Amino acid sequence: MTAAADVPSPAAASPPRSAFGAAFDKGFEILCFAAATFLLAALGGIVVSLAIGGWPAFQAFGLNFFVSAEWDPVQEIYGAAGAVTGTLVTAALALLFALPLSFGIAIFLVELCPPVLRRPIGTAVELLAGIPSIVYGMWGLFVFAPWFAKYIQMPIMMSAQPGSLWEKITAGVPNGAGILSASIILAIMILPFIAATLRELLLSIPAQVRESAYGLGSTTFEVVRKVSIPYVRTGAIGAVMLGLGRALGETMAVTFIIGNSHGFPTSIFASGSTIASTIANEFAEATEQLHSASLIALGLVLFVITFAVLALARLLIGRQANL
Amino acid sequence: MYRKLIVGLAACLALSACGQKTEGKGGSTAPAGAQISGAGATFPAPLYAKWAEVQKADTGVALNYQAIGSGGGIKQIKAKTVAFGASDKPLKPDELAAEGLAQFPTVIGGVVPIVNLPGLQPSQLKLTGPVLADIFLGKVTKWNDPAIIALNAGVKLPNLPITVVHRADGSGTSFLFTSYLTAVAPQWASVGASDAVKWPTGQGGKGNDGVSGYVKQTPGAIGYVEYAFAKQNGLPHASLQNAAGQFVDPTADAFAAAASGADWSATPGFYLLLINQPGAGAWPITGATFILMHKQQADPATGKAVLGFFDRAYATGDAAASELAYVPLPATLKAQVRASWSAIVGPDGKPVYAPAAQ
């Protein structure tokens, strides 16, 4: 509000404005303020209604809701741990796969790409961001999963020594549905967001900075590593967190390919579930009060996780900016 | 500024007035040209859409049906936001009484186990309820398990692990399937019957297409889907042993046999799952899908329009049902349903709809 109080002072120095102009300005200010607070109110409203809707679940299970992986609609016992684990694991794996690729794409486009190719590749990356989630899900289930099972999962499973730890990690049904395939689909989905943002960031580096580095005799790799990336580090963390946020909340594509079993995933090929997929699967048919309350409570947990990720990103960016 | 506000307010008022007008139109006018609203089960949605299309042309009654799932349908009718709710899972008589609801079936469907067994002819595999339960419990894990071999003399069963595929989303299909396993296999009591259960083993596919997708892609997989879906997609099924000890294939006749063998008159609110019905040709996992309405209709015209819609559908909609691989209700059951409608009354205590004599 201090900014608002400052507004009249420059006005006093300038020639007097018409009464209409002043009134309009006031109205404009109110409109902008309303727009900003409306968003806050909506956000607050969502949190409050999630908390109220999920309250019966928190009340019934207490802390157990967060540590138990039991999910039994018949006995009405619900625990979020399995879905939370699935969400975190798939999002983290997706980021792990998407990050190097996105950096590769962005750096290639900005530093190395022949001008003829720059537009087509850039457009392709942006198009990838526009594909609806359900299409990724269908493609994942009917095209990617069989291919993945045949050429990646089966060879890995057959190469495992019986009784070894590796066999345990790679156990699962050889049809391409599970934690790892869901993570790969997620990686493809978040890739364009991270890559496009990184490209914009790299393009924002003043030409003199890069040219000077080249002028000093640096190789391309040295320029990228020592000049470009440090220059955009703050923004890059933001881009990565944007991708992570999307991976955490992604629903349809994951639901189709993750195998949808509750409980902790036991291997990389095992079926699992995420918070979003559990809600999408069960909410429409949840008639018992405790069942829908538990699903709403799951929503609140996802909200908190996403919020924590964004807060962490802010913190990191803030620290970088101070350096 | 203020003028703008006033204009905006006026616009809002005009909009809401329009909203009220359309709402009123849906509720109060006579059946001709009326609009009735329903919400619920996805399973019968294609058929309700077909019926609505035909009747719109004949009588001008428009049906606005939202396929939001049985759970959603039950919630919506309890909240009275729709004229009728639709559910694959019938409500128990005491729950109906508590909410003041009436319930009646519209069409019959069923659940079919589908398998992916390399080297076997489609529908060559025979299973019983208890063996099916053991498979879905994860107790029988190989296709050449003695329990399965004993049922399939002369069939060469592969030494292949069984992959169980179930529905991941809450569904009337799962409800019917688990109800069947509960009824025929005591060991299934540890899991229970519901539209979503804690599956002891296997993978979950989203929807019928998710389940069939996993089954098709996994040699040795077994899953279950709705009959209409299995028929339209030509999925290889297993035949099941029914209450009479016969192994039957899922056909329209087998579902009709299950429906006609049932004693509907003894069940208040038509709370009946057609699980494991007697009759030599009856398919054991059969069930109807239901309509829920309030017994006290605040607006008799709406109630009349809804019942009129289903009355016409009973009278003229069987061919459309069969075409879409649903099984029409037997004539005796239709008569019983029509008789039950006298319990749906308006504020004056009189039935809102008098079915034409058939």
XYZ file of C-alpha atoms in Angstrom:
681
model
C 0.000 0.000 0.000
C 2.973 2.349 0.377
C 3.317 2.446 -3.379
C -0.306 3.502 -3.668
C 0.214 6.321 -1.173
C 3.123 7.620 -3.239
C 1.115 7.996 -6.404
C -0.343 11.508 -5.817
C 3.031 13.179 -5.136
C 4.322 13.265 -8.750
C 0.829 14.232 -9.837
C 1.012 17.375 -7.704
C 4.083 18.531 -9.616
C 2.592 17.948 -13.057
C -0.202 20.095 -14.555
C -3.567 19.375 -12.858
C -5.393 16.442 -14.448
C -9.084 16.370 -15.224
C -11.396 15.093 -12.487
C -12.359 12.184 -14.720
C -8.735 11.165 -15.185
C -8.147 11.156 -11.441
C -11.289 9.133 -10.765
C -10.371 6.703 -13.513
C -6.908 6.289 -12.043
C -8.365 5.488 -8.654
C -10.696 2.959 -10.246
C -7.825 1.406 -12.180
C -5.889 1.054 -8.956
C -8.839 -0.651 -7.256
C -9.296 -3.009 -10.200
C -5.655 -4.062 -10.138
C -5.759 -4.526 -6.394
C -8.934 -6.626 -6.757
C -7.305 -8.788 -9.422
C -4.301 -9.476 -7.205
C -6.309 -10.149 -4.061
C -8.826 -12.284 -5.946
C -6.040 -14.722 -6.741
C -4.920 -14.762 -3.134
C -8.485 -15.285 -1.952
C -8.967 -18.157 -4.404
C -5.727 -19.765 -3.222
C -6.719 -19.357 0.411
C -10.170 -20.691 -0.351
C -8.716 -23.808 -1.956
C -6.479 -24.510 1.029
C -9.314 -23.973 3.496
C -11.802 -26.130 1.598
C -9.212 -28.896 1.153
C -8.485 -28.787 4.883
C -12.177 -28.867 5.791
C -12.949 -31.622 3.274
C -10.005 -33.718 4.391
C -10.513 -33.138 8.109
C -12.482 -36.373 8.743
C -9.547 -38.357 7.351
C -6.974 -36.542 9.497
C -9.251 -36.993 12.489
C -9.777 -40.707 11.883
C -6.181 -41.677 11.134
C -4.091 -38.915 12.668
C -0.408 -39.181 11.934
C -0.970 -42.664 10.547
C -2.452 -41.079 7.449
C 1.020 -39.863 6.512
C 3.100 -42.908 7.447
C 0.817 -45.788 6.489
C 0.725 -47.140 2.939
C -2.454 -49.104 3.603
C -5.282 -48.164 1.193
C -8.333 -50.340 1.694
C -11.700 -48.859 0.669
C -13.586 -51.917 1.942
C -12.208 -51.740 5.497
C -12.041 -47.940 5.211
C -8.390 -47.681 6.142
C -6.476 -45.022 4.248
C -2.831 -43.965 4.313
C -1.045 -41.549 2.014
C 2.525 -42.827 2.255
C 2.399 -45.053 -0.846
C 1.005 -42.332 -3.079
C 3.357 -39.701 -1.651
C 6.354 -41.969 -2.293
C 5.165 -42.688 -5.820
C 4.717 -38.984 -6.503
C 8.149 -38.014 -5.221
C 9.970 -40.918 -6.886
C 8.409 -40.457 -10.332
C 8.897 -36.672 -10.235
C 12.526 -37.000 -9.135
C 13.310 -39.644 -11.788
C 11.565 -37.580 -14.450
C 13.683 -34.577 -13.532
C 16.802 -36.719 -13.592
C 16.057 -37.800 -17.187
C 14.740 -34.461 -18.432
C 17.414 -32.179 -17.025
C 20.490 -33.210 -19.074
C 18.372 -33.455 -22.227
C 16.866 -30.003 -21.712
C 20.288 -28.464 -21.168
C 21.529 -30.217 -24.294
C 18.623 -28.946 -26.371
C 18.857 -25.385 -25.083
C 22.624 -25.123 -25.460
C 22.526 -26.653 -28.929
C 19.816 -24.254 -30.043
C 21.599 -21.175 -28.738
C 25.278 -21.914 -29.218
C 25.733 -24.528 -31.902
C 22.676 -24.837 -34.081
C 22.955 -23.841 -37.763
C 20.445 -21.014 -38.305
C 18.476 -23.163 -40.776
C 17.665 -25.719 -38.088
C 17.079 -23.279 -35.266
C 13.463 -22.536 -36.064
C 12.270 -26.105 -36.799
C 13.836 -27.551 -33.642
C 12.639 -24.658 -31.501
C 9.108 -25.033 -32.853
C 9.178 -28.789 -32.315
C 10.118 -28.304 -28.666
C 7.283 -25.839 -28.207
C 4.823 -28.147 -29.952
C 5.778 -30.906 -27.564
C 4.587 -28.662 -24.731
C 1.206 -28.284 -26.393
C 0.297 -31.982 -26.578
C -2.533 -32.784 -24.147
C -1.717 -35.027 -21.240
C -4.256 -37.692 -22.164
C -2.541 -38.148 -25.530
C 0.721 -38.893 -23.750
C -1.189 -41.397 -21.615
C -2.720 -43.220 -24.564
C 0.538 -43.157 -26.496
C 2.352 -44.377 -23.395
C -0.019 -47.271 -22.849
C -0.449 -48.499 -26.400
C 2.825 -47.567 -28.101
C 5.552 -46.820 -25.599
C 4.809 -49.517 -23.002
C 4.997 -52.508 -25.395
C 8.186 -51.141 -26.956
C 9.688 -50.436 -23.537
C 8.782 -53.924 -22.314
C 10.327 -55.647 -25.309
C 13.544 -53.713 -25.776
C 14.389 -52.380 -22.321
C 12.528 -54.129 -19.535
C 12.817 -57.748 -20.716
C 16.552 -57.613 -21.521
C 17.257 -55.991 -18.143
C 15.119 -58.494 -16.252
C 16.647 -61.459 -18.038
C 20.187 -60.239 -17.443
C 19.657 -60.155 -13.670
C 21.344 -62.869 -11.631
C 18.794 -64.962 -9.715
C 18.835 -63.971 -6.070
C 20.847 -60.798 -6.590
C 19.880 -57.339 -5.402
C 19.637 -56.252 -9.030
C 16.947 -58.886 -9.597
C 14.934 -57.430 -6.733
C 15.259 -53.895 -8.059
C 14.160 -54.935 -11.535
C 11.339 -57.318 -10.585
C 7.950 -56.665 -12.111
C 5.415 -57.574 -14.755
C 7.062 -57.432 -18.183
C 4.407 -55.323 -19.908
C 6.010 -51.922 -19.677
C 3.758 -50.425 -17.026
C 5.325 -49.222 -13.809
C 7.288 -46.558 -11.975
C 10.137 -46.283 -14.483
C 7.986 -46.013 -17.611
C 5.780 -43.443 -15.889
C 8.899 -41.440 -15.042
C 10.111 -41.553 -18.646
C 6.736 -40.362 -19.973
C 6.809 -37.594 -17.353
C 10.319 -36.645 -18.434
C 9.160 -36.258 -22.049
C 6.278 -34.110 -20.830
C 8.312 -31.688 -18.710
C 11.234 -31.555 -21.136
C 9.804 -28.828 -23.405
C 8.987 -26.559 -20.465
C 12.484 -26.688 -19.069
C 14.179 -26.556 -22.487
C 12.120 -23.606 -23.761
C 12.732 -21.589 -20.591
C 16.439 -22.380 -20.632
C 16.685 -21.321 -24.256
C 15.079 -17.972 -23.489
C 17.463 -17.528 -20.581
C 20.530 -18.319 -22.668
C 19.347 -15.950 -25.392
C 19.057 -13.193 -22.793
C 22.820 -13.250 -22.196
C 24.274 -10.091 -23.769
C 26.261 -10.913 -26.891
C 29.320 -9.016 -25.584
C 29.643 -11.397 -22.634
C 29.834 -14.489 -24.785
C 31.830 -12.814 -27.530
C 34.397 -11.650 -24.981
C 34.805 -15.185 -23.699
C 35.285 -16.475 -27.226
C 37.668 -13.573 -27.826
C 39.777 -14.760 -24.946
C 40.201 -18.044 -26.758
C 37.644 -20.168 -24.892
C 36.217 -23.270 -26.534
C 32.457 -23.620 -26.863
C 32.378 -26.001 -23.914
C 34.303 -23.548 -21.771
C 31.987 -20.702 -22.724
C 28.928 -22.760 -21.836
C 30.369 -24.106 -18.617
C 32.103 -21.018 -17.279
C 30.110 -18.135 -18.744
C 26.635 -19.028 -20.005
C 25.421 -21.382 -17.286
C 26.714 -19.340 -14.336
C 25.122 -16.271 -15.925
C 21.632 -17.830 -16.023
C 21.929 -19.992 -12.919
C 19.167 -18.281 -10.976
C 16.661 -18.458 -13.766
C 17.668 -22.041 -14.557
C 16.739 -23.174 -11.068
C 13.358 -21.549 -11.573
C 12.920 -23.396 -14.881
C 13.794 -26.711 -13.270
C 11.354 -26.130 -10.426
C 8.657 -25.259 -12.949
C 9.212 -28.657 -14.546
C 9.253 -30.396 -11.193
C 6.003 -28.735 -10.201
C 4.379 -29.994 -13.366
C 5.735 -33.503 -12.842
C 4.350 -33.618 -9.302
C 0.826 -32.777 -10.347
C 0.619 -34.620 -13.660
C -2.394 -36.908 -13.643
C -3.745 -38.571 -16.747
C -0.568 -39.706 -18.464
C 0.714 -41.207 -15.219
C -2.585 -42.905 -14.435
C -2.459 -44.765 -17.709
C 1.033 -46.110 -17.363
C 1.995 -46.413 -13.699
C 0.096 -49.666 -13.054
C -1.988 -48.221 -10.235
C -1.335 -50.353 -7.218
C -1.395 -48.871 -3.768
C 1.444 -49.304 -1.315
C 5.164 -48.673 -1.619
C 6.712 -49.431 -4.990
C 9.162 -52.294 -4.487
C 11.215 -52.013 -7.693
C 11.728 -49.718 -10.682
C 9.410 -51.856 -12.826
C 6.812 -52.328 -10.095
C 3.377 -50.771 -10.263
C 2.808 -47.775 -8.078
C 0.497 -44.835 -7.720
C 0.812 -41.101 -7.330
C -1.383 -38.705 -5.399
C -2.884 -37.282 -8.571
C -3.524 -40.691 -10.140
C -5.203 -42.004 -6.977
C -7.549 -39.024 -6.848
C -8.355 -39.286 -10.558
C -9.056 -42.993 -10.248
C -11.241 -43.050 -7.195
C -12.895 -39.695 -6.682
C -15.796 -40.192 -9.085
C -16.910 -43.382 -7.371
C -16.082 -42.577 -3.770
C -19.426 -42.720 -1.985
C -18.317 -43.308 1.608
C -17.596 -40.088 3.452
C -14.226 -41.259 4.772
C -13.129 -42.329 1.288
C -13.770 -38.947 -0.303
C -12.344 -37.191 2.768
C -9.133 -39.201 2.408
C -8.885 -38.302 -1.279
C -9.368 -34.614 -0.477
C -6.748 -34.938 2.248
C -4.411 -36.410 -0.387
C -5.083 -33.297 -2.445
C -4.027 -31.138 0.467
C -0.827 -33.171 0.845
C -0.046 -32.633 -2.851
C -0.719 -28.931 -2.433
C 1.701 -28.775 0.472
C 4.380 -30.711 -1.441
C 4.072 -28.450 -4.487
C 4.134 -25.381 -2.282
C 7.241 -26.672 -0.508
C 8.998 -27.228 -3.847
C 8.197 -23.701 -4.986
C 9.262 -22.251 -1.641
C 12.539 -24.145 -1.888
C 13.048 -22.756 -5.383
C 12.445 -19.201 -4.079
C 14.922 -19.799 -1.311
C 17.571 -21.101 -3.701
C 17.013 -18.260 -6.150
C 17.179 -15.754 -3.329
C 20.458 -17.163 -2.094
C 21.906 -17.180 -5.605
C 20.857 -13.591 -6.131
C 22.670 -12.523 -2.970
C 25.935 -14.085 -4.062
C -16.581 4.097 -12.903
C -19.873 3.817 -11.058
C -21.761 3.732 -14.305
C -19.610 0.811 -15.369
C -20.311 -0.913 -12.114
C -24.023 -0.433 -12.601
C -23.825 -1.747 -16.159
C -21.879 -4.742 -14.876
C -24.391 -5.396 -12.135
C -27.241 -5.158 -14.594
C -25.478 -7.649 -16.850
C -25.007 -10.033 -13.930
C -28.667 -9.746 -13.018
C -29.720 -10.344 -16.590
C -27.501 -13.404 -16.781
C -28.784 -14.887 -13.560
C -32.343 -14.182 -14.651
C -31.669 -16.113 -17.827
C -30.243 -18.928 -15.756
C -33.375 -19.020 -13.639
C -35.538 -18.989 -16.699
C -33.882 -22.027 -18.249
C -33.967 -23.810 -14.918
C -37.672 -23.194 -14.619
C -38.187 -24.436 -18.124
C -36.455 -27.700 -17.310
C -38.596 -28.299 -14.268
C -42.117 -27.157 -14.730
C -43.405 -27.430 -18.267
C -45.361 -30.376 -19.599
C -43.453 -33.431 -20.881
C -43.632 -32.294 -24.492
C -40.573 -30.134 -25.074
C -39.355 -30.733 -21.526
C -35.772 -31.255 -20.500
C -34.898 -33.821 -17.856
C -31.565 -33.997 -16.158
C -29.780 -37.061 -14.863
C -26.292 -37.978 -13.773
C -24.382 -41.071 -12.802
C -23.059 -44.365 -14.105
C -20.862 -44.390 -17.189
C -21.704 -48.001 -18.120
C -25.258 -47.320 -19.434
C -24.444 -43.836 -20.760
C -24.202 -44.838 -24.470
C -27.598 -46.529 -24.242
C -29.264 -43.606 -22.422
C -27.861 -41.323 -25.104
C -29.313 -43.541 -27.822
C -32.709 -43.708 -26.103
C -32.669 -39.944 -25.625
C -31.874 -39.355 -29.288
C -34.805 -41.515 -30.421
C -37.258 -40.015 -27.924
C -36.194 -36.462 -28.659
C -37.341 -37.040 -32.223
C -40.581 -38.746 -31.139
C -41.779 -36.764 -28.146
C -39.541 -33.729 -27.906
C -38.347 -34.691 -24.422
C -34.667 -33.882 -24.143
C -32.450 -35.812 -21.721
C -29.370 -34.169 -20.307
C -27.396 -37.080 -18.897
C -23.967 -36.550 -17.380
C -21.873 -39.706 -17.127
C -19.950 -38.751 -14.007
C -19.779 -42.196 -12.397
C -22.124 -44.063 -10.078
C -20.742 -42.426 -6.944
C -21.314 -39.000 -8.429
C -24.848 -39.990 -9.466
C -25.708 -41.070 -5.924
C -24.304 -37.830 -4.492
C -26.170 -35.690 -7.026
C -29.560 -37.305 -6.450
C -29.132 -37.054 -2.691
C -28.390 -33.350 -3.155
C -31.438 -33.081 -5.466
C -29.469 -31.325 -8.186
C -30.739 -33.766 -10.837
C -34.125 -35.331 -11.592
C -32.664 -38.825 -11.435
C -29.404 -40.475 -10.489
C -27.976 -43.580 -12.106
C -25.836 -46.207 -10.415
C -24.387 -49.591 -11.288
C -24.362 -50.376 -7.605
C -27.864 -50.624 -6.130
C -28.460 -48.899 -2.797
C -29.547 -51.142 0.063
C -33.233 -50.877 1.095
C -32.431 -49.162 4.410
C -30.309 -46.537 2.653
C -33.097 -45.954 0.131
C -35.574 -45.493 2.976
C -33.294 -43.104 4.844
C -32.949 -40.849 1.795
C -36.540 -41.263 0.609
C -35.404 -42.715 -2.698
C -36.950 -45.164 -5.116
C -34.795 -47.448 -7.236
C -35.427 -49.500 -10.354
C -33.268 -51.337 -12.937
C -33.045 -50.303 -16.598
C -30.821 -52.786 -18.420
C -28.638 -55.756 -17.653
C -24.960 -56.161 -18.212
C -22.267 -58.354 -16.866
C -18.607 -58.867 -16.278
C -16.417 -61.146 -18.355
C -12.947 -62.445 -17.451
C -10.575 -61.883 -20.367
C -7.301 -63.736 -20.818
C -4.154 -63.586 -22.919
C -2.872 -67.135 -23.249
C -0.601 -67.814 -26.216
C -1.426 -71.076 -27.942
C -4.974 -71.335 -26.665
C -8.135 -70.919 -28.720
C -10.342 -68.019 -27.599
C -12.814 -69.140 -24.930
C -11.092 -72.504 -24.585
C -10.213 -71.862 -20.954
C -12.612 -72.975 -18.220
C -12.579 -71.557 -14.706
C -14.632 -71.817 -11.543
C -15.350 -69.059 -9.072
C -13.029 -70.349 -6.334
C -10.118 -70.791 -8.789
C -10.736 -67.296 -10.158
C -10.644 -66.004 -6.580
C -7.357 -67.824 -5.905
C -5.882 -66.280 -9.064
C -6.924 -62.778 -8.026
C -5.673 -63.436 -4.486
C -2.266 -64.332 -5.903
C -2.453 -67.892 -4.573
C -2.512 -69.516 -8.003
C 0.412 -67.952 -9.833
C 1.070 -70.200 -12.860
C -1.202 -71.212 -15.703
C -0.153 -74.858 -15.331
C -1.250 -74.929 -11.700
C -2.949 -78.266 -10.863
C -6.178 -76.424 -9.968
C -6.456 -74.995 -13.487
C -5.307 -78.205 -15.210
C -8.008 -80.147 -13.369
C -10.686 -77.941 -14.937
C -9.207 -78.044 -18.425
C -8.585 -81.673 -19.290
C -6.998 -82.047 -22.721
C -5.840 -78.421 -22.945
C -2.116 -77.786 -22.982
C -1.567 -75.004 -20.469
C 1.741 -73.135 -20.642
C 4.175 -72.811 -17.759
C 3.594 -69.069 -17.669
C 3.206 -66.762 -14.674
C -0.282 -65.321 -14.261
C -0.457 -61.518 -14.368
C -3.577 -60.201 -12.687
C -5.056 -57.001 -14.127
C -7.832 -55.166 -12.323
C -9.607 -51.839 -12.650
C -7.673 -48.994 -11.067
C -10.597 -46.599 -11.004
C -13.581 -47.104 -8.767
C -16.189 -48.841 -10.885
C -19.441 -50.763 -10.901
C -17.594 -53.433 -12.872
C -15.224 -54.027 -9.974
C -18.168 -54.003 -7.581
C -19.931 -56.753 -9.513
C -16.766 -58.791 -9.971
C -15.733 -58.653 -6.305
C -19.323 -59.311 -5.221
C -19.232 -62.472 -7.327
C -15.925 -63.601 -5.809
C -17.278 -62.883 -2.317
C -20.371 -64.948 -3.058
C -18.627 -68.009 -4.480
C -15.280 -68.100 -2.680
C -15.049 -67.892 1.129
C -11.337 -67.023 0.881
C -12.224 -63.735 -0.874
C -13.825 -62.432 2.350
C -10.415 -61.052 3.343
C -10.666 -58.572 0.445
C -14.393 -57.932 0.300
C -16.693 -56.413 -2.298
C -16.731 -52.780 -3.323
C -16.218 -50.564 -6.360
C -12.595 -50.194 -5.258
C -10.856 -52.759 -3.064
C -7.390 -53.446 -1.759
C -6.227 -55.801 -4.475
C -3.824 -58.399 -3.099
C -1.899 -58.617 -6.364
C -1.668 -57.362 -9.914
C -1.766 -54.161 -11.895
C -4.526 -51.617 -12.256
C -5.626 -50.322 -15.634
C -7.744 -47.217 -16.017
C -11.151 -48.052 -17.419
C -12.108 -51.014 -19.576
C -9.638 -49.945 -22.236
C -6.825 -49.702 -19.685
C -7.492 -53.230 -18.425
C -7.809 -54.721 -21.905
C -4.679 -52.832 -22.988
C -2.597 -54.401 -20.225
C -4.088 -57.849 -20.838
C -3.386 -57.697 -24.576
C 0.201 -56.613 -23.991
C 1.028 -59.195 -21.335
C 1.206 -62.884 -22.240
C -0.312 -64.787 -19.344
C -2.521 -61.943 -18.152
C -6.069 -62.217 -16.872
C -8.411 -59.299 -16.306
C -12.094 -58.501 -16.312
C -14.173 -56.047 -18.354
C -17.802 -55.260 -19.056
C -19.559 -57.646 -21.403
C -20.393 -54.921 -23.934
C -16.749 -53.877 -24.092
C -15.502 -57.462 -24.454
C -18.033 -58.195 -27.183
C -17.395 -55.055 -29.198
C -13.638 -55.597 -29.066
C -13.706 -59.362 -29.576
C -11.562 -60.061 -26.521
C -10.843 -63.736 -25.730
C -12.721 -64.676 -22.576
C -12.765 -67.571 -20.155
C -15.922 -69.575 -19.626
C -17.173 -69.826 -16.045
C -18.956 -72.479 -14.073
C -22.387 -71.308 -12.926
C -24.524 -72.304 -9.958
C -25.966 -75.233 -11.902
C -22.456 -76.610 -12.440
C -22.430 -75.831 -16.174
C -19.586 -74.043 -17.921
C -21.135 -71.170 -19.855
C -19.886 -68.551 -22.286
C -20.905 -64.917 -21.873
C -23.636 -64.368 -24.448
C -26.776 -62.241 -24.454
C -28.803 -65.405 -23.848
C -26.717 -66.315 -20.795
C -27.322 -62.874 -19.271
C -31.038 -63.043 -20.049
C -31.161 -66.496 -18.424
C -29.608 -65.074 -15.260
C -32.116 -62.219 -15.193
C -35.176 -64.398 -15.728
C -34.109 -66.880 -13.050
C -34.017 -64.171 -10.391
C -36.824 -63.549 -7.948
C -37.232 -59.788 -8.152
C -40.626 -59.623 -6.459
C -39.107 -60.688 -3.134
C -36.564 -57.880 -3.071
C -37.667 -54.441 -1.887
C -36.149 -51.614 -3.941
C -34.993 -54.162 -6.538
C -31.817 -54.619 -4.487
C -30.609 -57.650 -6.345
C -27.304 -58.555 -7.871
C -27.724 -61.323 -10.404
C -24.713 -63.116 -8.994
C -24.522 -66.878 -9.430
C -28.182 -67.266 -10.363
C -29.730 -70.718 -10.808
C -30.480 -71.903 -14.332
C -28.410 -74.136 -16.581
C -27.572 -71.349 -19.047
C -27.133 -68.434 -16.625
C -23.921 -66.385 -16.711
C -22.757 -66.079 -13.088
C -21.476 -62.447 -13.041
C -24.554 -60.536 -14.117
C -25.999 -57.313 -12.788
C -28.444 -54.586 -13.658
C -27.821 -50.868 -13.704
C -30.213 -48.717 -11.722
C -32.071 -45.406 -11.656
C -32.559 -43.509 -8.399
C -35.388 -41.012 -7.869
C -36.889 -39.233 -4.902
C -40.200 -40.735 -3.843
C -41.516 -37.281 -3.018
C -41.366 -35.264 -6.215
C -41.555 -31.550 -5.454
C -42.391 -30.923 -9.085
C -44.714 -33.649 -10.431
C -44.107 -32.658 -14.056
C -40.400 -33.494 -13.808
C -41.106 -36.859 -12.223
C -43.688 -37.561 -14.860
C -41.246 -36.718 -17.641
C -38.546 -38.996 -16.203
C -40.841 -41.978 -15.684
C -42.420 -41.375 -19.082
C -38.950 -41.485 -20.590
C -38.104 -44.850 -19.051
C -41.578 -46.227 -19.771
C -41.088 -45.498 -23.452
C -37.557 -46.870 -23.283
C -38.879 -50.159 -21.838
C -41.540 -50.308 -24.537
C -39.490 -49.383 -27.581
C -35.813 -49.417 -26.616
C -34.944 -53.121 -26.473
C -33.608 -53.268 -30.018
C -31.297 -50.331 -29.367
C -30.107 -52.024 -26.176
C -29.295 -55.309 -27.921
C -27.547 -53.462 -30.716
C -25.216 -51.852 -28.184
C -24.617 -55.233 -26.446
C -26.751 -54.541 -23.399
C -29.350 -57.091 -22.316
C -32.954 -55.821 -22.053
C -34.958 -56.609 -18.920
C -37.379 -59.550 -19.078
C -41.037 -58.545 -19.585
C -42.106 -59.732 -16.118
C -39.496 -57.526 -14.478
C -40.573 -54.519 -16.543
C -44.149 -55.020 -15.310
C -42.914 -55.137 -11.711
C -40.900 -51.951 -12.187
C -43.901 -50.162 -13.713
C -46.029 -51.245 -10.757
C -43.404 -49.895 -8.334
C -43.681 -46.414 -9.841
C -46.933 -45.818 -7.963
C -44.723 -45.102 -4.925
C -43.296 -41.997 -6.617
C -45.739 -39.251 -5.713
C -46.130 -35.510 -6.046
C -46.897 -33.033 -3.248
C -50.573 -34.021 -3.438
C -49.722 -37.636 -2.600
C -50.857 -38.970 -5.963
C -48.518 -40.915 -8.268
C -46.868 -38.539 -10.716
C -47.061 -40.989 -13.584
C -49.503 -43.667 -14.635
C -47.852 -46.114 -17.041
C -49.934 -47.009 -20.045
C -51.311 -50.545 -19.895
C -48.981 -52.842 -21.815
